[in-house]
PDB file of C-alpha atoms in Angstrom:
ATOM      1  CA  MET A   1     -15.612  -0.290  25.621  1.00  0.00           C
ATOM      2  CA  PHE A   2     -13.890  -3.681  25.315  1.00  0.00           C
ATOM      3  CA  ALA A   3     -12.201  -2.577  22.080  1.00  0.00           C
ATOM      4  CA  LEU A   4     -10.925   0.634  23.663  1.00  0.00           C
ATOM      5  CA  LEU A   5      -9.595  -1.314  26.652  1.00  0.00           C
ATOM      6  CA  ALA A   6      -7.822  -3.623  24.195  1.00  0.00           C
ATOM      7  CA  SER A   7      -6.340  -0.594  22.452  1.00  0.00           C
ATOM      8  CA  LEU A   8      -5.022   0.805  25.734  1.00  0.00           C
ATOM      9  CA  THR A   9      -3.578  -2.528  26.856  1.00  0.00           C
ATOM     10  CA  TYR A  10      -2.029  -3.292  23.468  1.00  0.00           C
ATOM     11  CA  GLY A  11      -0.433   0.139  23.366  1.00  0.00           C
ATOM     12  CA  ALA A  12       1.206  -0.254  26.753  1.00  0.00           C
ATOM     13  CA  SER A  13       2.352  -3.809  25.993  1.00  0.00           C
ATOM     14  CA  ASP A  14       3.776  -2.968  22.581  1.00  0.00           C
ATOM     15  CA  PHE A  15       5.684  -0.006  23.984  1.00  0.00           C
ATOM     16  CA  LEU A  16       7.196  -2.271  26.641  1.00  0.00           C
ATOM     17  CA  GLY A  17       7.954  -4.902  23.993  1.00  0.00           C
ATOM     18  CA  GLY A  18       9.811  -2.348  21.897  1.00  0.00           C
ATOM     19  CA  LEU A  19      11.936  -1.308  24.876  1.00  0.00           C
ATOM     20  CA  LEU A  20      12.771  -4.896  25.796  1.00  0.00           C
ATOM     21  CA  GLY A  21      13.689  -5.612  22.175  1.00  0.00           C
ATOM     22  CA  ARG A  22      16.559  -3.155  22.557  1.00  0.00           C
ATOM     23  CA  ARG A  23      17.982  -5.044  25.540  1.00  0.00           C
ATOM     24  CA  MET A  24      17.811  -8.589  24.202  1.00  0.00           C
ATOM     25  CA  PRO A  25      17.008 -10.470  20.966  1.00  0.00           C
ATOM     26  CA  THR A  26      13.399 -10.034  19.860  1.00  0.00           C
ATOM     27  CA  MET A  27      12.926 -13.801  19.779  1.00  0.00           C
ATOM     28  CA  VAL A  28      13.852 -14.069  23.475  1.00  0.00           C
ATOM     29  CA  VAL A  29      11.256 -11.424  24.313  1.00  0.00           C
ATOM     30  CA  LEU A  30       8.607 -13.285  22.350  1.00  0.00           C
ATOM     31  CA  VAL A  31       9.351 -16.791  23.653  1.00  0.00           C
ATOM     32  CA  TRP A  32       9.220 -15.897  27.329  1.00  0.00           C
ATOM     33  CA  SER A  33       6.412 -13.342  27.148  1.00  0.00           C
ATOM     34  CA  GLN A  34       4.175 -15.608  25.100  1.00  0.00           C
ATOM     35  CA  GLY A  35       5.036 -18.525  27.370  1.00  0.00           C
ATOM     36  CA  THR A  36       3.768 -16.444  30.275  1.00  0.00           C
ATOM     37  CA  GLY A  37       0.671 -15.666  28.229  1.00  0.00           C
ATOM     38  CA  LEU A  38       0.041 -19.366  27.615  1.00  0.00           C
ATOM     39  CA  ILE A  39       0.082 -20.139  31.344  1.00  0.00           C
ATOM     40  CA  LEU A  40      -2.311 -17.269  32.058  1.00  0.00           C
ATOM     41  CA  ALA A  41      -4.570 -18.249  29.147  1.00  0.00           C
ATOM     42  CA  VAL A  42      -4.919 -21.805  30.456  1.00  0.00           C
ATOM     43  CA  ALA A  43      -5.573 -20.539  33.982  1.00  0.00           C
ATOM     44  CA  GLY A  44      -8.184 -18.080  32.752  1.00  0.00           C
ATOM     45  CA  SER A  45      -9.890 -20.715  30.616  1.00  0.00           C
ATOM     46  CA  LEU A  46     -10.239 -23.015  33.614  1.00  0.00           C
ATOM     47  CA  VAL A  47     -11.844 -20.214  35.637  1.00  0.00           C
ATOM     48  CA  VAL A  48     -14.141 -18.732  32.968  1.00  0.00           C
ATOM     49  CA  ALA A  49     -17.015 -21.057  32.112  1.00  0.00           C
ATOM     50  CA  ALA A  50     -17.290 -22.234  28.501  1.00  0.00           C
ATOM     51  CA  ASP A  51     -20.700 -23.420  27.337  1.00  0.00           C
ATOM     52  CA  HIS A  52     -19.709 -25.026  24.049  1.00  0.00           C
ATOM     53  CA  VAL A  53     -16.176 -25.569  22.744  1.00  0.00           C
ATOM     54  CA  VAL A  54     -15.556 -27.271  19.391  1.00  0.00           C
ATOM     55  CA  TRP A  55     -12.361 -28.120  17.562  1.00  0.00           C
ATOM     56  CA  THR A  56     -12.816 -25.273  15.091  1.00  0.00           C
ATOM     57  CA  ASP A  57     -12.406 -22.807  17.963  1.00  0.00           C
ATOM     58  CA  PHE A  58      -8.887 -24.122  18.488  1.00  0.00           C
ATOM     59  CA  VAL A  59      -8.195 -24.106  14.744  1.00  0.00           C
ATOM     60  CA  TRP A  60      -9.232 -20.474  14.385  1.00  0.00           C
ATOM     61  CA  GLY A  61      -7.319 -19.610  17.537  1.00  0.00           C
ATOM     62  CA  GLY A  62      -4.213 -21.409  16.296  1.00  0.00           C
ATOM     63  CA  ALA A  63      -4.375 -19.706  12.905  1.00  0.00           C
ATOM     64  CA  GLY A  64      -4.757 -16.350  14.613  1.00  0.00           C
ATOM     65  CA  GLY A  65      -1.871 -17.141  16.924  1.00  0.00           C
ATOM     66  CA  LEU A  66       0.408 -17.899  13.984  1.00  0.00           C
ATOM     67  CA  ALA A  67      -0.504 -14.623  12.285  1.00  0.00           C
ATOM     68  CA  GLY A  68      -0.135 -12.746  15.564  1.00  0.00           C
ATOM     69  CA  THR A  69       3.351 -14.184  16.106  1.00  0.00           C
ATOM     70  CA  VAL A  70       4.518 -12.804  12.781  1.00  0.00           C
ATOM     71  CA  GLY A  71       2.915  -9.473  13.609  1.00  0.00           C
ATOM     72  CA  LEU A  72       4.533  -9.225  17.034  1.00  0.00           C
ATOM     73  CA  TYR A  73       7.970 -10.180  15.744  1.00  0.00           C
ATOM     74  CA  CYS A  74       7.878  -7.552  13.003  1.00  0.00           C
ATOM     75  CA  LEU A  75       6.529  -4.894  15.368  1.00  0.00           C
ATOM     76  CA  TYR A  76       9.080  -5.509  18.131  1.00  0.00           C
ATOM     77  CA  GLN A  77      11.916  -5.850  15.637  1.00  0.00           C
ATOM     78  CA  GLY A  78      10.944  -2.623  13.914  1.00  0.00           C
ATOM     79  CA  LEU A  79      10.591  -0.736  17.195  1.00  0.00           C
ATOM     80  CA  ALA A  80      13.871  -2.171  18.493  1.00  0.00           C
ATOM     81  CA  GLU A  81      15.691  -0.865  15.430  1.00  0.00           C
ATOM     82  CA  GLY A  82      14.432   2.631  16.121  1.00  0.00           C
ATOM     83  CA  ARG A  83      11.885   2.822  13.295  1.00  0.00           C
ATOM     84  CA  MET A  84       8.895   3.687  15.480  1.00  0.00           C
ATOM     85  CA  ALA A  85       7.911   6.705  13.345  1.00  0.00           C
ATOM     86  CA  VAL A  86       7.277   4.371  10.406  1.00  0.00           C
ATOM     87  CA  VAL A  87       6.450   0.989  11.922  1.00  0.00           C
ATOM     88  CA  SER A  88       3.850   2.086  14.478  1.00  0.00           C
ATOM     89  CA  PRO A  89       1.434   4.074  12.257  1.00  0.00           C
ATOM     90  CA  VAL A  90       1.724   1.676   9.315  1.00  0.00           C
ATOM     91  CA  ALA A  91       1.038  -1.360  11.517  1.00  0.00           C
ATOM     92  CA  ALA A  92      -1.943   0.371  13.135  1.00  0.00           C
ATOM     93  CA  LEU A  93      -3.485   1.424   9.828  1.00  0.00           C
ATOM     94  CA  VAL A  94      -2.941  -1.872   7.998  1.00  0.00           C
ATOM     95  CA  GLY A  95      -4.154  -3.740  11.078  1.00  0.00           C
ATOM     96  CA  VAL A  96      -7.562  -2.103  10.863  1.00  0.00           C
ATOM     97  CA  LEU A  97      -8.083  -2.694   7.147  1.00  0.00           C
ATOM     98  CA  VAL A  98      -8.047  -6.512   7.384  1.00  0.00           C
ATOM     99  CA  PRO A  99     -10.807  -7.003  10.001  1.00  0.00           C
ATOM    100  CA  ALA A 100     -12.856  -4.212   8.428  1.00  0.00           C
ATOM    101  CA  GLY A 101     -12.650  -5.921   5.051  1.00  0.00           C
ATOM    102  CA  VAL A 102     -13.486  -9.331   6.508  1.00  0.00           C
ATOM    103  CA  GLY A 103     -16.430  -7.921   8.424  1.00  0.00           C
ATOM    104  CA  LEU A 104     -17.900  -6.271   5.353  1.00  0.00           C
ATOM    105  CA  THR A 105     -17.342  -9.431   3.304  1.00  0.00           C
ATOM    106  CA  LEU A 106     -19.222 -11.482   5.901  1.00  0.00           C
ATOM    107  CA  GLY A 107     -22.223  -9.183   5.595  1.00  0.00           C
ATOM    108  CA  GLU A 108     -21.752  -6.613   8.338  1.00  0.00           C
ATOM    109  CA  ARG A 109     -23.408  -3.317   7.436  1.00  0.00           C
ATOM    110  CA  PRO A 110     -22.568  -0.429   9.775  1.00  0.00           C
ATOM    111  CA  LEU A 111     -25.039   2.418  10.145  1.00  0.00           C
ATOM    112  CA  PRO A 112     -24.352   5.699   8.274  1.00  0.00           C
ATOM    113  CA  VAL A 113     -23.123   7.408  11.433  1.00  0.00           C
ATOM    114  CA  GLU A 114     -20.794   4.449  12.081  1.00  0.00           C
ATOM    115  CA  TRP A 115     -19.407   4.772   8.551  1.00  0.00           C
ATOM    116  CA  ILE A 116     -18.637   8.417   9.260  1.00  0.00           C
ATOM    117  CA  GLY A 117     -16.862   7.441  12.456  1.00  0.00           C
ATOM    118  CA  MET A 118     -14.818   4.771  10.676  1.00  0.00           C
ATOM    119  CA  LEU A 119     -13.757   7.154   7.904  1.00  0.00           C
ATOM    120  CA  LEU A 120     -12.712   9.736  10.480  1.00  0.00           C
ATOM    121  CA  ALA A 121     -10.871   7.063  12.472  1.00  0.00           C
ATOM    122  CA  LEU A 122      -8.530   6.003   9.652  1.00  0.00           C
ATOM    123  CA  PRO A 123      -6.506   9.257   9.476  1.00  0.00           C
ATOM    124  CA  ALA A 124      -6.872   9.576  13.261  1.00  0.00           C
ATOM    125  CA  ILE A 125      -5.221   6.176  13.751  1.00  0.00           C
ATOM    126  CA  TRP A 126      -2.287   7.316  11.614  1.00  0.00           C
ATOM    127  CA  LEU A 127      -1.922  10.597  13.517  1.00  0.00           C
ATOM    128  CA  VAL A 128      -2.183   9.000  16.963  1.00  0.00           C
ATOM    129  CA  ALA A 129       0.344   6.285  16.124  1.00  0.00           C
ATOM    130  CA  SER A 130       2.817   8.625  14.413  1.00  0.00           C
ATOM    131  CA  VAL A 131       5.922   9.519  16.393  1.00  0.00           C
ATOM    132  CA  GLY A 132       8.138  12.339  15.216  1.00  0.00           C
ATOM    133  CA  HIS A 133       9.104  13.187  11.653  1.00  0.00           C
ATOM    134  CA  ILE A 134       9.212  10.347   9.153  1.00  0.00           C
ATOM    135  CA  GLU A 135      12.406  10.344   7.116  1.00  0.00           C
ATOM    136  CA  GLY A 136      12.552   7.753   4.369  1.00  0.00           C
ATOM    137  CA  THR A 137      10.711   4.435   4.297  1.00  0.00           C
ATOM    138  CA  GLY A 138      12.945   2.400   6.616  1.00  0.00           C
ATOM    139  CA  GLY A 139      10.791  -0.041   8.542  1.00  0.00           C
ATOM    140  CA  LEU A 140       7.897   0.142   6.089  1.00  0.00           C
ATOM    141  CA  GLY A 141       8.052  -3.605   5.460  1.00  0.00           C
ATOM    142  CA  PHE A 142       8.031  -4.338   9.198  1.00  0.00           C
ATOM    143  CA  GLY A 143       4.966  -2.122   9.622  1.00  0.00           C
ATOM    144  CA  ILE A 144       3.008  -3.668   6.756  1.00  0.00           C
ATOM    145  CA  VAL A 145       3.679  -7.274   7.800  1.00  0.00           C
ATOM    146  CA  ALA A 146       2.990  -6.442  11.463  1.00  0.00           C
ATOM    147  CA  GLY A 147      -0.340  -4.876  10.509  1.00  0.00           C
ATOM    148  CA  LEU A 148      -1.311  -7.850   8.373  1.00  0.00           C
ATOM    149  CA  GLY A 149      -0.419 -10.213  11.203  1.00  0.00           C
ATOM    150  CA  PHE A 150      -2.526  -8.307  13.717  1.00  0.00           C
ATOM    151  CA  GLY A 151      -5.389  -7.903  11.263  1.00  0.00           C
ATOM    152  CA  PHE A 152      -5.571 -11.607  10.479  1.00  0.00           C
ATOM    153  CA  PHE A 153      -5.346 -12.384  14.202  1.00  0.00           C
ATOM    154  CA  PHE A 154      -8.378 -10.170  14.839  1.00  0.00           C
ATOM    155  CA  ALA A 155     -10.300 -11.716  11.954  1.00  0.00           C
ATOM    156  CA  ALA A 156      -9.466 -15.283  13.059  1.00  0.00           C
ATOM    157  CA  VAL A 157     -10.447 -14.985  16.722  1.00  0.00           C
ATOM    158  CA  ALA A 158     -13.672 -13.252  15.672  1.00  0.00           C
ATOM    159  CA  GLN A 159     -14.730 -16.509  13.976  1.00  0.00           C
ATOM    160  CA  THR A 160     -14.673 -18.487  17.225  1.00  0.00           C
ATOM    161  CA  GLY A 161     -17.903 -19.426  18.988  1.00  0.00           C
ATOM    162  CA  ASP A 162     -19.419 -17.189  21.654  1.00  0.00           C
ATOM    163  CA  GLY A 163     -19.670 -20.161  24.014  1.00  0.00           C
ATOM    164  CA  SER A 164     -16.017 -21.188  23.727  1.00  0.00           C
ATOM    165  CA  GLY A 165     -14.873 -19.036  26.630  1.00  0.00           C
ATOM    166  CA  LEU A 166     -11.183 -18.176  26.498  1.00  0.00           C
ATOM    167  CA  TRP A 167     -10.098 -21.481  24.955  1.00  0.00           C
ATOM    168  CA  PRO A 168      -9.439 -19.979  21.494  1.00  0.00           C
ATOM    169  CA  LEU A 169      -6.689 -17.906  23.126  1.00  0.00           C
ATOM    170  CA  VAL A 170      -5.166 -21.125  24.486  1.00  0.00           C
ATOM    171  CA  GLY A 171      -5.081 -22.465  20.934  1.00  0.00           C
ATOM    172  CA  ALA A 172      -3.447 -19.254  19.777  1.00  0.00           C
ATOM    173  CA  ARG A 173      -0.789 -19.367  22.477  1.00  0.00           C
ATOM    174  CA  ILE A 174       0.001 -23.050  21.923  1.00  0.00           C
ATOM    175  CA  THR A 175       0.702 -22.319  18.265  1.00  0.00           C
ATOM    176  CA  GLN A 176       2.758 -19.246  19.083  1.00  0.00           C
ATOM    177  CA  VAL A 177       4.868 -20.862  21.788  1.00  0.00           C
ATOM    178  CA  SER A 178       5.477 -24.020  19.729  1.00  0.00           C
ATOM    179  CA  VAL A 179       6.771 -22.052  16.740  1.00  0.00           C
ATOM    180  CA  LEU A 180       8.824 -19.670  18.871  1.00  0.00           C
ATOM    181  CA  VAL A 181      10.466 -22.416  20.941  1.00  0.00           C
ATOM    182  CA  VAL A 182      11.564 -24.260  17.794  1.00  0.00           C
ATOM    183  CA  LEU A 183      13.057 -21.066  16.353  1.00  0.00           C
ATOM    184  CA  ALA A 184      14.717 -20.157  19.651  1.00  0.00           C
ATOM    185  CA  LEU A 185      16.298 -23.609  19.994  1.00  0.00           C
ATOM    186  CA  ARG A 186      17.658 -23.439  16.456  1.00  0.00           C
ATOM    187  CA  ARG A 187      19.266 -20.092  17.281  1.00  0.00           C
ATOM    188  CA  ARG A 188      20.425 -21.351  20.693  1.00  0.00           C
ATOM    189  CA  LEU A 189      18.881 -18.416  22.488  1.00  0.00           C
ATOM    190  CA  GLY A 190      18.868 -18.308  26.271  1.00  0.00           C
ATOM    191  CA  VAL A 191      16.759 -16.640  28.940  1.00  0.00           C
ATOM    192  CA  PRO A 192      16.108 -12.928  29.508  1.00  0.00           C
ATOM    193  CA  PRO A 193      18.921 -11.199  31.412  1.00  0.00           C
ATOM    194  CA  PRO A 194      18.477 -10.537  35.143  1.00  0.00           C
ATOM    195  CA  GLY A 195      16.582  -7.346  35.780  1.00  0.00           C
ATOM    196  CA  SER A 196      14.356  -7.804  32.713  1.00  0.00           C
ATOM    197  CA  ARG A 197      12.481 -10.975  33.588  1.00  0.00           C
ATOM    198  CA  ILE A 198       9.654  -9.336  35.520  1.00  0.00           C
ATOM    199  CA  ALA A 199       9.180  -6.883  32.655  1.00  0.00           C
ATOM    200  CA  VAL A 200       8.993  -9.769  30.165  1.00  0.00           C
ATOM    201  CA  MET A 201       6.362 -11.498  32.306  1.00  0.00           C
ATOM    202  CA  ALA A 202       4.424  -8.232  32.572  1.00  0.00           C
ATOM    203  CA  LEU A 203       4.551  -7.968  28.798  1.00  0.00           C
ATOM    204  CA  GLY A 204       3.075 -11.461  28.436  1.00  0.00           C
ATOM    205  CA  ALA A 205       0.348 -10.689  30.962  1.00  0.00           C
ATOM    206  CA  GLY A 206      -0.542  -7.425  29.228  1.00  0.00           C
ATOM    207  CA  ASP A 207      -0.665  -9.045  25.816  1.00  0.00           C
ATOM    208  CA  ILE A 208      -2.987 -11.861  26.886  1.00  0.00           C
ATOM    209  CA  LEU A 209      -5.220  -9.371  28.737  1.00  0.00           C
ATOM    210  CA  ALA A 210      -5.500  -7.342  25.535  1.00  0.00           C
ATOM    211  CA  ASN A 211      -6.423 -10.541  23.671  1.00  0.00           C
ATOM    212  CA  VAL A 212      -9.213 -11.174  26.178  1.00  0.00           C
ATOM    213  CA  PHE A 213     -10.593  -7.671  25.615  1.00  0.00           C
ATOM    214  CA  VAL A 214     -10.430  -8.197  21.841  1.00  0.00           C
ATOM    215  CA  LEU A 215     -12.299 -11.495  22.104  1.00  0.00           C
ATOM    216  CA  LEU A 216     -15.017  -9.884  24.225  1.00  0.00           C
ATOM    217  CA  ALA A 217     -15.244  -6.930  21.842  1.00  0.00           C
ATOM    218  CA  PHE A 218     -15.791  -9.133  18.802  1.00  0.00           C
ATOM    219  CA  ARG A 219     -18.436 -11.144  20.639  1.00  0.00           C
ATOM    220  CA  SER A 220     -20.414  -8.068  21.684  1.00  0.00           C
ATOM    221  CA  GLY A 221     -20.283  -5.959  18.521  1.00  0.00           C
ATOM    222  CA  LEU A 222     -19.415  -5.737  14.845  1.00  0.00           C
ATOM    223  CA  LEU A 223     -15.979  -6.955  13.770  1.00  0.00           C
ATOM    224  CA  THR A 224     -15.773  -3.875  11.548  1.00  0.00           C
ATOM    225  CA  LEU A 225     -16.197  -1.399  14.392  1.00  0.00           C
ATOM    226  CA  ALA A 226     -14.277  -3.358  17.017  1.00  0.00           C
ATOM    227  CA  GLY A 227     -11.289  -3.627  14.672  1.00  0.00           C
ATOM    228  CA  VAL A 228     -11.241   0.131  14.128  1.00  0.00           C
ATOM    229  CA  LEU A 229     -11.502   0.955  17.842  1.00  0.00           C
ATOM    230  CA  THR A 230      -8.870  -1.621  18.808  1.00  0.00           C
ATOM    231  CA  SER A 231      -6.401  -0.091  16.360  1.00  0.00           C
TER     232      SER A 231
END
């Protein structure tokens, strides 16, 4: 259930991110949305009790945040350039292969019926994410890198401790915002235009909410299955 909620929330957020990427530079969308996510992540971490937080939780969160930043940039950039028919299904399919592979490597062994479900889900993910007729391979690179970024984000946050609360997401957002702010300053990018700022904040809120669902999904089930359902 958590993984399916993450899927729903990610889908809505990514669609909004693609639309905003057509109104302003993708980097502006990322800086301000992820900044909003950082504030909400800190607030949520202070509210949700954490039994045991260690430094490795922040390391895994930070590594996942770095991978997720690359994934988001490639996804929003690809969608903004009108390559949704290629970028979306490729990112979704590649994004599920990484956590599934990591889960199996770490010793997860799904039941036979779960294997059947996973094998049926792979073409289903492609069909659900496909939009219109695919002409050529434009955007293929964006889709592959976006999927790898999301997949490594899933695999990284799954390694955090069950008692760490939401603090791994704070580590992820600190890494993301730090990298994005440096890049934005080098490009001398400004703020979102009037009329789009609430939408950018909503994007950041939706993205961090999806991250919370993902974290809960990985803590309550197999990484292999949660990765498939999230995608």
